[in-house]
């Protein structure tokens, strides 16, 4: 036996042992109802076999599809997964949203047998924007979806231009057959796509009737990524996403592959139209029939916490994840488009949320306060949120009924009590708060 075969055998034995240990950990965690075991198995298996991500991903028959961005990863990946499954493909997917390295490995481990053989057609992995440079080499993705880049957890990541430069540098080293699908409406990502040597397909909106009246306060990137000059916007759809040109160097929005008006939107919020277009662009590139794609969209239901609808005690509840300025502005827009009168906001500052909550001052909470009604606030940083809302009131004669409740369970009960039978309670939580809210409402943990 030559050296190469010996190395392969050793890799196989070590991988098999790592997988066996990971599956044992998964069984114990789930049996004891300690959570979904979406991270710990990967952490332990990685200690045994450091190249675990590479050894597993290279077994995926048709390739890895990587989905990265600040907002929309979970919804986009679930929609694409559902489309491919409707076609009959077997999919590995980090469905719980655990999108750091250990979560990616755990998702792949879930689909392996006891000896470490991974028998799936595709792996759809949503990836935290900060670890994209770390995982591209071992994953060698077939398709990369770049959804958007917004300010998110600045205490950990920094500004969007820093992340985009790192993305460009590492993506450009991938094989030429790699397909990159960036958001044409995001100036940073549109420019990124124009610089890459790989095949690039853009997605974006071409629906001027959806323009906002003005550029929001929580805007991140209105300067040309090529020359730094201020961009001219014909209109914006959300934050800095829109139709733009640079009057200085001529840089402009890339041409989307799809005509966005031809694709129906099922989930609430314009941000979900972007998620739909991203998934459709990838699905079409993989050769999926248009009929299957459209039928899947028409029957698609949101992922947990992302415009998820529940019925609790006979009352309708909608959970709208709100973890950064842009996302929260969009969920506020969804609330304001309804006639419902009760909203619950839950602000946490734990590691999954980012410990810096100063971003709430970039949210246009004035638009939520102006509509009046009952607004309940809770979470670890309940008083920070309450203060922000009080500063949003234009006069002391406000019609807002602001209720501050430290205890989350009581806050949910209070919000439900104030919700009329025929209305929907909108809950706007940060990430860790969303998990807590769902546990209270459904009695089940996600992570």
Short mmCIF file of C-alpha atoms in Angstrom, two decimals:
data_model
loop_
_atom_site.label_atom_id
_atom_site.label_comp_id
_atom_site.label_asym_id
_atom_site.label_seq_id
_atom_site.Cartn_x
_atom_site.Cartn_y
_atom_site.Cartn_z
CA UNK A 1 0.00 0.00 0.00
CA UNK A 2 1.49 3.37 -1.02
CA UNK A 3 1.73 6.42 1.20
CA UNK A 4 -1.30 8.07 -0.42
CA UNK A 5 -3.54 5.12 0.36
CA UNK A 6 -2.23 4.93 3.93
CA UNK A 7 -3.10 8.60 4.46
CA UNK A 8 -6.58 8.03 3.06
CA UNK A 9 -7.11 5.04 5.31
CA UNK A 10 -5.94 6.97 8.35
CA UNK A 11 -8.22 9.86 7.41
CA UNK A 12 -11.13 7.47 7.02
CA UNK A 13 -10.52 5.85 10.41
CA UNK A 14 -10.15 9.17 12.18
CA UNK A 15 -13.22 10.56 10.44
CA UNK A 16 -15.25 7.49 11.38
CA UNK A 17 -14.22 7.85 15.02
CA UNK A 18 -15.04 11.59 15.03
CA UNK A 19 -18.47 10.90 13.53
CA UNK A 20 -19.24 8.16 16.04
CA UNK A 21 -18.37 10.44 18.94
CA UNK A 22 -20.44 13.30 17.46
CA UNK A 23 -23.49 11.11 16.99
CA UNK A 24 -23.19 9.85 20.56
CA UNK A 25 -23.08 13.43 21.84
CA UNK A 26 -26.11 14.29 19.70
CA UNK A 27 -28.05 11.36 21.11
CA UNK A 28 -27.22 12.30 24.70
CA UNK A 29 -28.07 16.01 24.29
CA UNK A 30 -31.40 15.30 22.61
CA UNK A 31 -32.33 12.43 24.95
CA UNK A 32 -31.80 14.69 27.95
CA UNK A 33 -33.73 17.50 26.19
CA UNK A 34 -30.77 19.86 26.52
CA UNK A 35 -31.31 21.38 23.08
CA UNK A 36 -31.09 20.56 19.38
CA UNK A 37 -27.37 19.63 19.47
CA UNK A 38 -26.66 21.97 16.57
CA UNK A 39 -23.16 23.07 17.63
CA UNK A 40 -21.57 20.83 20.31
CA UNK A 41 -21.22 17.66 18.16
CA UNK A 42 -19.25 19.59 15.54
CA UNK A 43 -17.05 21.19 18.18
CA UNK A 44 -16.06 17.82 19.64
CA UNK A 45 -15.65 16.05 16.29
CA UNK A 46 -13.42 18.87 15.07
CA UNK A 47 -11.08 18.30 18.00
CA UNK A 48 -10.66 14.69 16.88
CA UNK A 49 -10.35 15.47 13.14
CA UNK A 50 -9.35 19.11 12.42
CA UNK A 51 -10.01 18.65 8.68
CA UNK A 52 -13.56 17.49 9.32
CA UNK A 53 -15.22 20.22 7.24
CA UNK A 54 -13.09 19.42 4.20
CA UNK A 55 -13.42 15.64 4.47
CA UNK A 56 -17.20 15.85 4.75
CA UNK A 57 -17.88 18.54 2.15
CA UNK A 58 -15.85 16.82 -0.56
CA UNK A 59 -18.25 13.87 -0.33
CA UNK A 60 -21.27 16.00 -1.36
CA UNK A 61 -22.18 14.65 -4.80
CA UNK A 62 -23.28 17.80 -6.61
CA UNK A 63 -21.51 20.39 -4.52
CA UNK A 64 -21.90 22.84 -1.66
CA UNK A 65 -24.11 25.92 -1.92
CA UNK A 66 -22.93 28.63 0.45
CA UNK A 67 -25.29 31.43 1.47
CA UNK A 68 -23.75 34.48 3.15
CA UNK A 69 -24.93 37.95 4.13
CA UNK A 70 -26.15 39.97 7.07
CA UNK A 71 -29.88 39.38 6.67
CA UNK A 72 -31.97 36.70 4.98
CA UNK A 73 -29.68 33.66 5.13
CA UNK A 74 -32.09 31.33 6.91
CA UNK A 75 -35.11 32.13 4.75
CA UNK A 76 -33.14 31.94 1.50
CA UNK A 77 -31.46 28.64 2.38
CA UNK A 78 -34.74 27.07 3.49
CA UNK A 79 -36.51 28.14 0.30
CA UNK A 80 -33.70 26.80 -1.90
CA UNK A 81 -33.59 23.58 0.10
CA UNK A 82 -37.34 23.11 -0.32
CA UNK A 83 -37.09 23.69 -4.09
CA UNK A 84 -34.31 21.10 -4.47
CA UNK A 85 -36.12 18.59 -2.29
CA UNK A 86 -39.22 18.98 -4.46
CA UNK A 87 -37.00 17.89 -7.36
CA UNK A 88 -36.02 14.78 -5.40
CA UNK A 89 -32.56 15.76 -4.21
CA UNK A 90 -31.19 14.85 -0.78
CA UNK A 91 -29.95 17.91 1.10
CA UNK A 92 -27.70 18.55 4.09
CA UNK A 93 -28.60 21.88 5.68
CA UNK A 94 -27.87 23.77 8.91
CA UNK A 95 -31.58 24.31 9.43
CA UNK A 96 -31.32 25.68 12.98
CA UNK A 97 -29.29 28.66 11.78
CA UNK A 98 -26.05 27.60 13.54
CA UNK A 99 -23.82 29.27 10.96
CA UNK A 100 -20.35 29.28 12.50
CA UNK A 101 -17.80 26.56 11.77
CA UNK A 102 -18.98 24.11 14.43
CA UNK A 103 -22.58 24.54 13.28
CA UNK A 104 -21.62 23.81 9.66
CA UNK A 105 -19.80 20.64 10.66
CA UNK A 106 -22.69 19.51 12.86
CA UNK A 107 -25.09 19.95 9.93
CA UNK A 108 -22.94 17.75 7.71
CA UNK A 109 -22.43 15.20 10.49
CA UNK A 110 -26.20 14.90 10.82
CA UNK A 111 -26.35 13.34 7.33
CA UNK A 112 -23.41 10.93 7.67
CA UNK A 113 -23.54 7.27 8.59
CA UNK A 114 -21.57 5.77 11.48
CA UNK A 115 -18.38 5.36 9.43
CA UNK A 116 -18.36 8.94 8.14
CA UNK A 117 -19.90 8.49 4.70
CA UNK A 118 -21.97 11.47 3.61
CA UNK A 119 -24.64 10.51 1.07
CA UNK A 120 -26.34 13.74 -0.07
CA UNK A 121 -26.74 15.48 -3.42
CA UNK A 122 -26.26 19.04 -2.16
CA UNK A 123 -25.19 20.76 1.04
CA UNK A 124 -26.87 24.14 1.58
CA UNK A 125 -24.97 26.01 4.26
CA UNK A 126 -25.84 29.46 5.54
CA UNK A 127 -22.62 31.04 6.75
CA UNK A 128 -21.97 33.95 9.08
CA UNK A 129 -20.45 36.76 7.00
CA UNK A 130 -17.37 37.00 9.20
CA UNK A 131 -16.23 33.38 8.70
CA UNK A 132 -16.66 33.24 4.92
CA UNK A 133 -12.89 33.63 4.35
CA UNK A 134 -12.20 30.76 6.79
CA UNK A 135 -14.52 28.18 5.24
CA UNK A 136 -14.29 28.77 1.49
CA UNK A 137 -11.09 26.76 1.05
CA UNK A 138 -12.29 23.59 2.83
CA UNK A 139 -15.84 23.83 1.44
CA UNK A 140 -14.94 24.65 -2.19
CA UNK A 141 -18.55 25.70 -2.87
CA UNK A 142 -20.19 25.22 -6.24
CA UNK A 143 -22.41 28.28 -5.74
CA UNK A 144 -22.01 31.30 -3.44
CA UNK A 145 -25.03 33.53 -2.76
CA UNK A 146 -24.04 36.98 -1.45
CA UNK A 147 -27.29 38.43 -0.10
CA UNK A 148 -26.36 41.81 1.41
CA UNK A 149 -23.96 43.53 3.76
CA UNK A 150 -25.31 45.74 6.53
CA UNK A 151 -23.91 46.94 9.83
CA UNK A 152 -24.39 44.07 12.28
CA UNK A 153 -22.58 43.47 15.58
CA UNK A 154 -19.90 46.11 15.09
CA UNK A 155 -18.29 44.98 18.34
CA UNK A 156 -17.32 41.79 16.49
CA UNK A 157 -17.15 42.52 12.76
CA UNK A 158 -16.46 46.14 11.88
CA UNK A 159 -17.76 48.06 8.88
CA UNK A 160 -19.15 46.49 5.72
CA UNK A 161 -16.31 47.59 3.44
CA UNK A 162 -13.83 45.60 5.56
CA UNK A 163 -15.89 42.45 5.15
CA UNK A 164 -16.43 42.96 1.41
CA UNK A 165 -12.71 43.35 0.77
CA UNK A 166 -12.02 40.10 2.57
CA UNK A 167 -14.76 38.37 0.59
CA UNK A 168 -13.40 39.63 -2.73
CA UNK A 169 -9.87 38.53 -1.94
CA UNK A 170 -10.76 34.96 -0.99
CA UNK A 171 -13.56 34.34 -3.52
CA UNK A 172 -11.28 35.38 -6.38
CA UNK A 173 -8.97 32.45 -5.53
CA UNK A 174 -11.68 29.83 -6.07
CA UNK A 175 -11.94 27.75 -9.28
CA UNK A 176 -13.30 29.48 -12.39
CA UNK A 177 -16.33 27.17 -12.49
CA UNK A 178 -17.58 28.54 -9.15
CA UNK A 179 -20.82 30.50 -9.60
CA UNK A 180 -21.20 33.67 -7.54
CA UNK A 181 -24.66 35.25 -7.13
CA UNK A 182 -24.45 38.74 -5.55
CA UNK A 183 -27.17 41.30 -4.85
CA UNK A 184 -27.06 43.82 -7.69
CA UNK A 185 -28.88 46.43 -5.58
CA UNK A 186 -26.14 46.47 -2.92
CA UNK A 187 -23.35 48.76 -4.24
CA UNK A 188 -20.67 46.88 -2.33
CA UNK A 189 -21.74 43.47 -3.61
CA UNK A 190 -22.51 44.72 -7.10
CA UNK A 191 -18.93 45.98 -7.30
CA UNK A 192 -17.64 42.73 -5.79
CA UNK A 193 -19.33 40.74 -8.54
CA UNK A 194 -17.89 42.99 -11.23
CA UNK A 195 -14.34 42.28 -9.99
CA UNK A 196 -14.49 38.49 -9.87
CA UNK A 197 -13.04 36.15 -12.53
CA UNK A 198 -15.73 33.52 -11.88
CA UNK A 199 -19.15 33.31 -13.55
CA UNK A 200 -21.38 35.87 -11.84
CA UNK A 201 -25.21 36.02 -11.88
CA UNK A 202 -26.84 39.02 -10.21
CA UNK A 203 -30.25 39.26 -8.54
CA UNK A 204 -32.13 42.41 -7.61
CA UNK A 205 -35.30 44.44 -7.93
CA UNK A 206 -36.49 46.46 -10.93
CA UNK A 207 -39.74 47.74 -9.45
CA UNK A 208 -39.61 51.55 -9.03
CA UNK A 209 -43.08 51.52 -7.49
CA UNK A 210 -41.45 49.94 -4.41
CA UNK A 211 -39.06 52.86 -3.83
CA UNK A 212 -38.97 54.39 -0.36
CA UNK A 213 -39.87 58.07 -0.04
CA UNK A 214 -36.39 58.87 1.20
CA UNK A 215 -33.10 57.18 2.07
CA UNK A 216 -33.47 55.81 5.64
CA UNK A 217 -31.38 57.03 8.54
CA UNK A 218 -29.89 53.53 8.99
CA UNK A 219 -28.02 53.55 5.69
CA UNK A 220 -24.62 51.93 5.34
CA UNK A 221 -23.05 52.31 1.92
CA UNK A 222 -24.11 55.24 -0.26
CA UNK A 223 -20.59 55.91 -1.54
CA UNK A 224 -19.05 54.43 -4.65
CA UNK A 225 -16.98 51.34 -3.79
CA UNK A 226 -14.72 52.10 -6.76
CA UNK A 227 -13.84 55.77 -6.28
CA UNK A 228 -15.47 56.85 -3.02
CA UNK A 229 -17.73 59.51 -4.55
CA UNK A 230 -21.30 59.84 -3.31
CA UNK A 231 -23.66 57.69 -5.39
CA UNK A 232 -26.67 59.08 -7.22
CA UNK A 233 -29.79 57.04 -6.42
CA UNK A 234 -32.78 56.94 -8.73
CA UNK A 235 -34.51 55.29 -5.75
CA UNK A 236 -33.91 53.00 -2.78
CA UNK A 237 -35.80 49.85 -1.83
CA UNK A 238 -34.38 49.43 1.67
CA UNK A 239 -31.36 50.93 3.39
CA UNK A 240 -28.72 51.46 0.66
CA UNK A 241 -30.19 48.85 -1.70
CA UNK A 242 -31.55 50.48 -4.82
CA UNK A 243 -30.89 51.77 -8.34
CA UNK A 244 -27.67 53.76 -8.38
CA UNK A 245 -24.90 55.22 -10.51
CA UNK A 246 -21.68 57.02 -9.69
CA UNK A 247 -21.46 60.46 -11.38
CA UNK A 248 -17.69 60.44 -10.96
CA UNK A 249 -16.40 57.11 -12.33
CA UNK A 250 -19.45 55.64 -14.04
CA UNK A 251 -19.88 52.64 -11.75
CA UNK A 252 -23.50 51.52 -11.74
CA UNK A 253 -25.84 48.78 -10.62
CA UNK A 254 -25.28 45.43 -12.31
CA UNK A 255 -28.02 43.92 -14.45
CA UNK A 256 -30.10 41.30 -12.56
CA UNK A 257 -30.59 37.93 -14.23
CA UNK A 258 -34.31 37.83 -13.41
CA UNK A 259 -37.13 40.29 -13.98
CA UNK A 260 -38.22 40.69 -10.36
CA UNK A 261 -41.80 41.73 -11.17
CA UNK A 262 -42.40 38.32 -12.75
CA UNK A 263 -41.87 36.53 -9.43
CA UNK A 264 -44.60 36.52 -6.82
CA UNK A 265 -43.84 37.36 -3.21
CA UNK A 266 -45.52 35.21 -0.57
CA UNK A 267 -43.74 36.15 2.67
CA UNK A 268 -44.29 39.60 4.17
CA UNK A 269 -41.67 42.32 3.82
CA UNK A 270 -39.78 43.55 0.75
CA UNK A 271 -36.62 42.00 2.16
CA UNK A 272 -38.19 38.60 1.55
CA UNK A 273 -38.54 39.45 -2.16
CA UNK A 274 -34.73 39.63 -2.25
CA UNK A 275 -34.51 36.25 -0.53
CA UNK A 276 -36.88 34.77 -3.09
CA UNK A 277 -34.96 36.17 -6.05
CA UNK A 278 -31.65 34.88 -4.69
CA UNK A 279 -33.01 31.37 -4.24
CA UNK A 280 -34.70 31.37 -7.66
CA UNK A 281 -31.52 32.52 -9.41
CA UNK A 282 -29.57 29.65 -7.84
CA UNK A 283 -32.31 27.10 -8.54
CA UNK A 284 -32.53 28.06 -12.20
CA UNK A 285 -28.77 27.81 -12.56
CA UNK A 286 -29.01 24.27 -11.18
CA UNK A 287 -31.54 23.43 -13.89
CA UNK A 288 -34.67 23.19 -11.75
CA UNK A 289 -37.93 23.43 -13.69
CA UNK A 290 -39.67 26.79 -13.39
CA UNK A 291 -42.96 25.07 -12.53
CA UNK A 292 -41.39 23.42 -9.49
CA UNK A 293 -39.84 26.70 -8.38
CA UNK A 294 -43.07 28.67 -8.66
CA UNK A 295 -45.15 26.00 -6.95
CA UNK A 296 -42.65 25.83 -4.07
CA UNK A 297 -42.74 29.60 -3.61
CA UNK A 298 -46.54 29.63 -3.60
CA UNK A 299 -46.65 27.05 -0.79
CA UNK A 300 -43.58 28.15 1.18
CA UNK A 301 -43.75 28.89 4.91
CA UNK A 302 -41.26 31.04 6.78
CA UNK A 303 -38.43 29.64 8.88
CA UNK A 304 -38.76 29.91 12.64
CA UNK A 305 -38.70 33.49 13.83
CA UNK A 306 -38.60 34.95 10.31
CA UNK A 307 -42.12 36.27 9.66
CA UNK A 308 -43.29 33.09 11.36
CA UNK A 309 -47.00 32.93 12.17
CA UNK A 310 -48.31 31.08 15.23
CA UNK A 311 -51.65 30.75 16.97
CA UNK A 312 -51.38 31.02 20.75
CA UNK A 313 -54.47 30.79 22.90
CA UNK A 314 -56.64 31.49 19.90
CA UNK A 315 -54.73 34.66 19.00
CA UNK A 316 -52.45 35.17 16.01
CA UNK A 317 -48.78 35.94 16.66
CA UNK A 318 -46.18 36.92 14.09
CA UNK A 319 -42.46 36.81 14.99
CA UNK A 320 -40.26 39.19 12.99
CA UNK A 321 -36.54 38.80 13.75
CA UNK A 322 -35.08 42.29 14.30
CA UNK A 323 -31.36 42.16 14.96
CA UNK A 324 -29.87 45.26 13.33
CA UNK A 325 -30.94 48.72 12.08
CA UNK A 326 -31.90 47.70 8.54
CA UNK A 327 -33.74 44.55 9.59
CA UNK A 328 -35.64 46.37 12.32
CA UNK A 329 -36.63 49.21 10.01
CA UNK A 330 -38.06 46.64 7.61
CA UNK A 331 -40.00 44.80 10.31
CA UNK A 332 -41.37 48.14 11.51
CA UNK A 333 -42.48 48.76 7.93
CA UNK A 334 -44.33 45.42 7.99
CA UNK A 335 -46.04 46.35 11.28
CA UNK A 336 -47.02 49.77 9.96
CA UNK A 337 -48.58 48.23 6.85
CA UNK A 338 -51.01 46.37 9.11
CA UNK A 339 -53.93 47.69 11.14
CA UNK A 340 -52.88 45.76 14.26
CA UNK A 341 -52.46 47.75 17.45
CA UNK A 342 -50.14 45.70 19.70
CA UNK A 343 -46.38 45.14 19.33
CA UNK A 344 -43.79 43.50 21.57
CA UNK A 345 -40.11 44.43 21.22
CA UNK A 346 -37.47 42.28 22.94
CA UNK A 347 -33.86 43.52 23.06
CA UNK A 348 -31.02 41.27 24.25
CA UNK A 349 -27.26 41.88 24.18
CA UNK A 350 -25.90 38.35 24.31
CA UNK A 351 -23.18 36.93 22.07
CA UNK A 352 -25.55 35.92 19.22
CA UNK A 353 -27.04 39.44 19.26
CA UNK A 354 -23.88 41.47 19.64
CA UNK A 355 -23.09 43.16 22.95
CA UNK A 356 -23.27 46.69 21.51
CA UNK A 357 -26.91 47.79 21.38
CA UNK A 358 -26.20 51.37 20.32
CA UNK A 359 -27.61 50.38 16.92
CA UNK A 360 -31.14 50.93 18.24
CA UNK A 361 -30.55 54.69 17.91
CA UNK A 362 -30.17 54.21 14.14
CA UNK A 363 -33.59 52.55 13.91
CA UNK A 364 -36.52 54.68 12.77
CA UNK A 365 -38.56 53.86 15.86
CA UNK A 366 -40.41 57.15 15.41
CA UNK A 367 -42.45 55.48 12.67
CA UNK A 368 -43.56 52.78 15.10
CA UNK A 369 -44.35 55.21 17.91
CA UNK A 370 -46.34 57.56 15.66
CA UNK A 371 -48.96 54.90 14.99
CA UNK A 372 -49.83 54.69 18.69
CA UNK A 373 -51.41 51.59 20.15
CA UNK A 374 -49.81 49.35 22.77
CA UNK A 375 -46.05 48.77 22.67
CA UNK A 376 -44.62 46.30 25.21
CA UNK A 377 -40.82 46.13 25.68
CA UNK A 378 -38.74 43.47 27.39
CA UNK A 379 -35.37 41.71 27.24
CA UNK A 380 -31.97 42.07 28.87
CA UNK A 381 -31.74 45.69 27.71
CA UNK A 382 -35.39 46.55 28.22
CA UNK A 383 -34.68 50.02 29.63
CA UNK A 384 -32.38 50.95 26.72
CA UNK A 385 -35.23 50.09 24.37
CA UNK A 386 -37.79 51.91 26.47
CA UNK A 387 -35.61 55.03 26.52
CA UNK A 388 -35.18 54.92 22.74
CA UNK A 389 -38.95 54.72 22.31
CA UNK A 390 -39.60 57.57 24.72
CA UNK A 391 -37.17 59.75 22.76
CA UNK A 392 -39.12 58.81 19.63
CA UNK A 393 -42.29 60.51 20.92
CA UNK A 394 -42.75 63.92 19.37
CA UNK A 395 -44.95 65.21 22.18
CA UNK A 396 -46.19 64.31 25.62
CA UNK A 397 -49.66 63.92 24.10
CA UNK A 398 -48.66 60.70 22.34
CA UNK A 399 -51.25 57.98 21.76
CA UNK A 400 -48.66 55.34 22.62
CA UNK A 401 -49.31 53.00 25.53
CA UNK A 402 -45.74 51.97 26.44
CA UNK A 403 -45.47 49.04 28.86
CA UNK A 404 -42.06 48.11 30.29
CA UNK A 405 -41.80 44.53 31.58
CA UNK A 406 -38.47 42.95 32.58
CA UNK A 407 -39.79 39.40 32.78
CA UNK A 408 -40.17 38.04 29.24
CA UNK A 409 -42.84 35.51 30.05
CA UNK A 410 -44.96 38.19 31.69
CA UNK A 411 -44.27 40.59 28.82
CA UNK A 412 -45.60 38.05 26.33
CA UNK A 413 -48.68 37.45 28.49
CA UNK A 414 -49.28 41.18 28.77
CA UNK A 415 -48.93 41.71 25.04
CA UNK A 416 -51.36 38.89 24.32
CA UNK A 417 -53.86 40.36 26.78
CA UNK A 418 -53.75 43.70 24.95
CA UNK A 419 -54.17 42.06 21.52
CA UNK A 420 -57.78 42.07 20.33
CA UNK A 421 -59.18 38.74 19.14
CA UNK A 422 -59.30 39.79 15.47
CA UNK A 423 -55.77 41.24 15.39
CA UNK A 424 -52.19 39.90 15.23
CA UNK A 425 -49.55 40.45 17.88
CA UNK A 426 -46.27 41.41 16.20
CA UNK A 427 -43.14 40.43 18.15
CA UNK A 428 -39.83 42.06 17.15
CA UNK A 429 -36.97 40.27 18.97
CA UNK A 430 -33.21 40.10 18.54
CA UNK A 431 -31.77 36.66 17.81
CA UNK A 432 -31.37 35.19 21.28
CA UNK A 433 -34.63 36.86 22.30
CA UNK A 434 -36.37 35.19 19.36
CA UNK A 435 -35.26 31.78 20.63
CA UNK A 436 -36.57 32.60 24.10
CA UNK A 437 -39.87 33.91 22.75
CA UNK A 438 -40.42 30.75 20.73
CA UNK A 439 -39.63 28.57 23.73
CA UNK A 440 -42.20 30.44 25.81
CA UNK A 441 -44.80 30.29 23.06
CA UNK A 442 -44.27 26.72 21.87
CA UNK A 443 -42.55 25.06 24.83
CA UNK A 444 -39.69 23.90 22.61
CA UNK A 445 -36.06 25.01 22.41
CA UNK A 446 -34.37 25.49 19.05
CA UNK A 447 -30.72 25.41 20.08
#
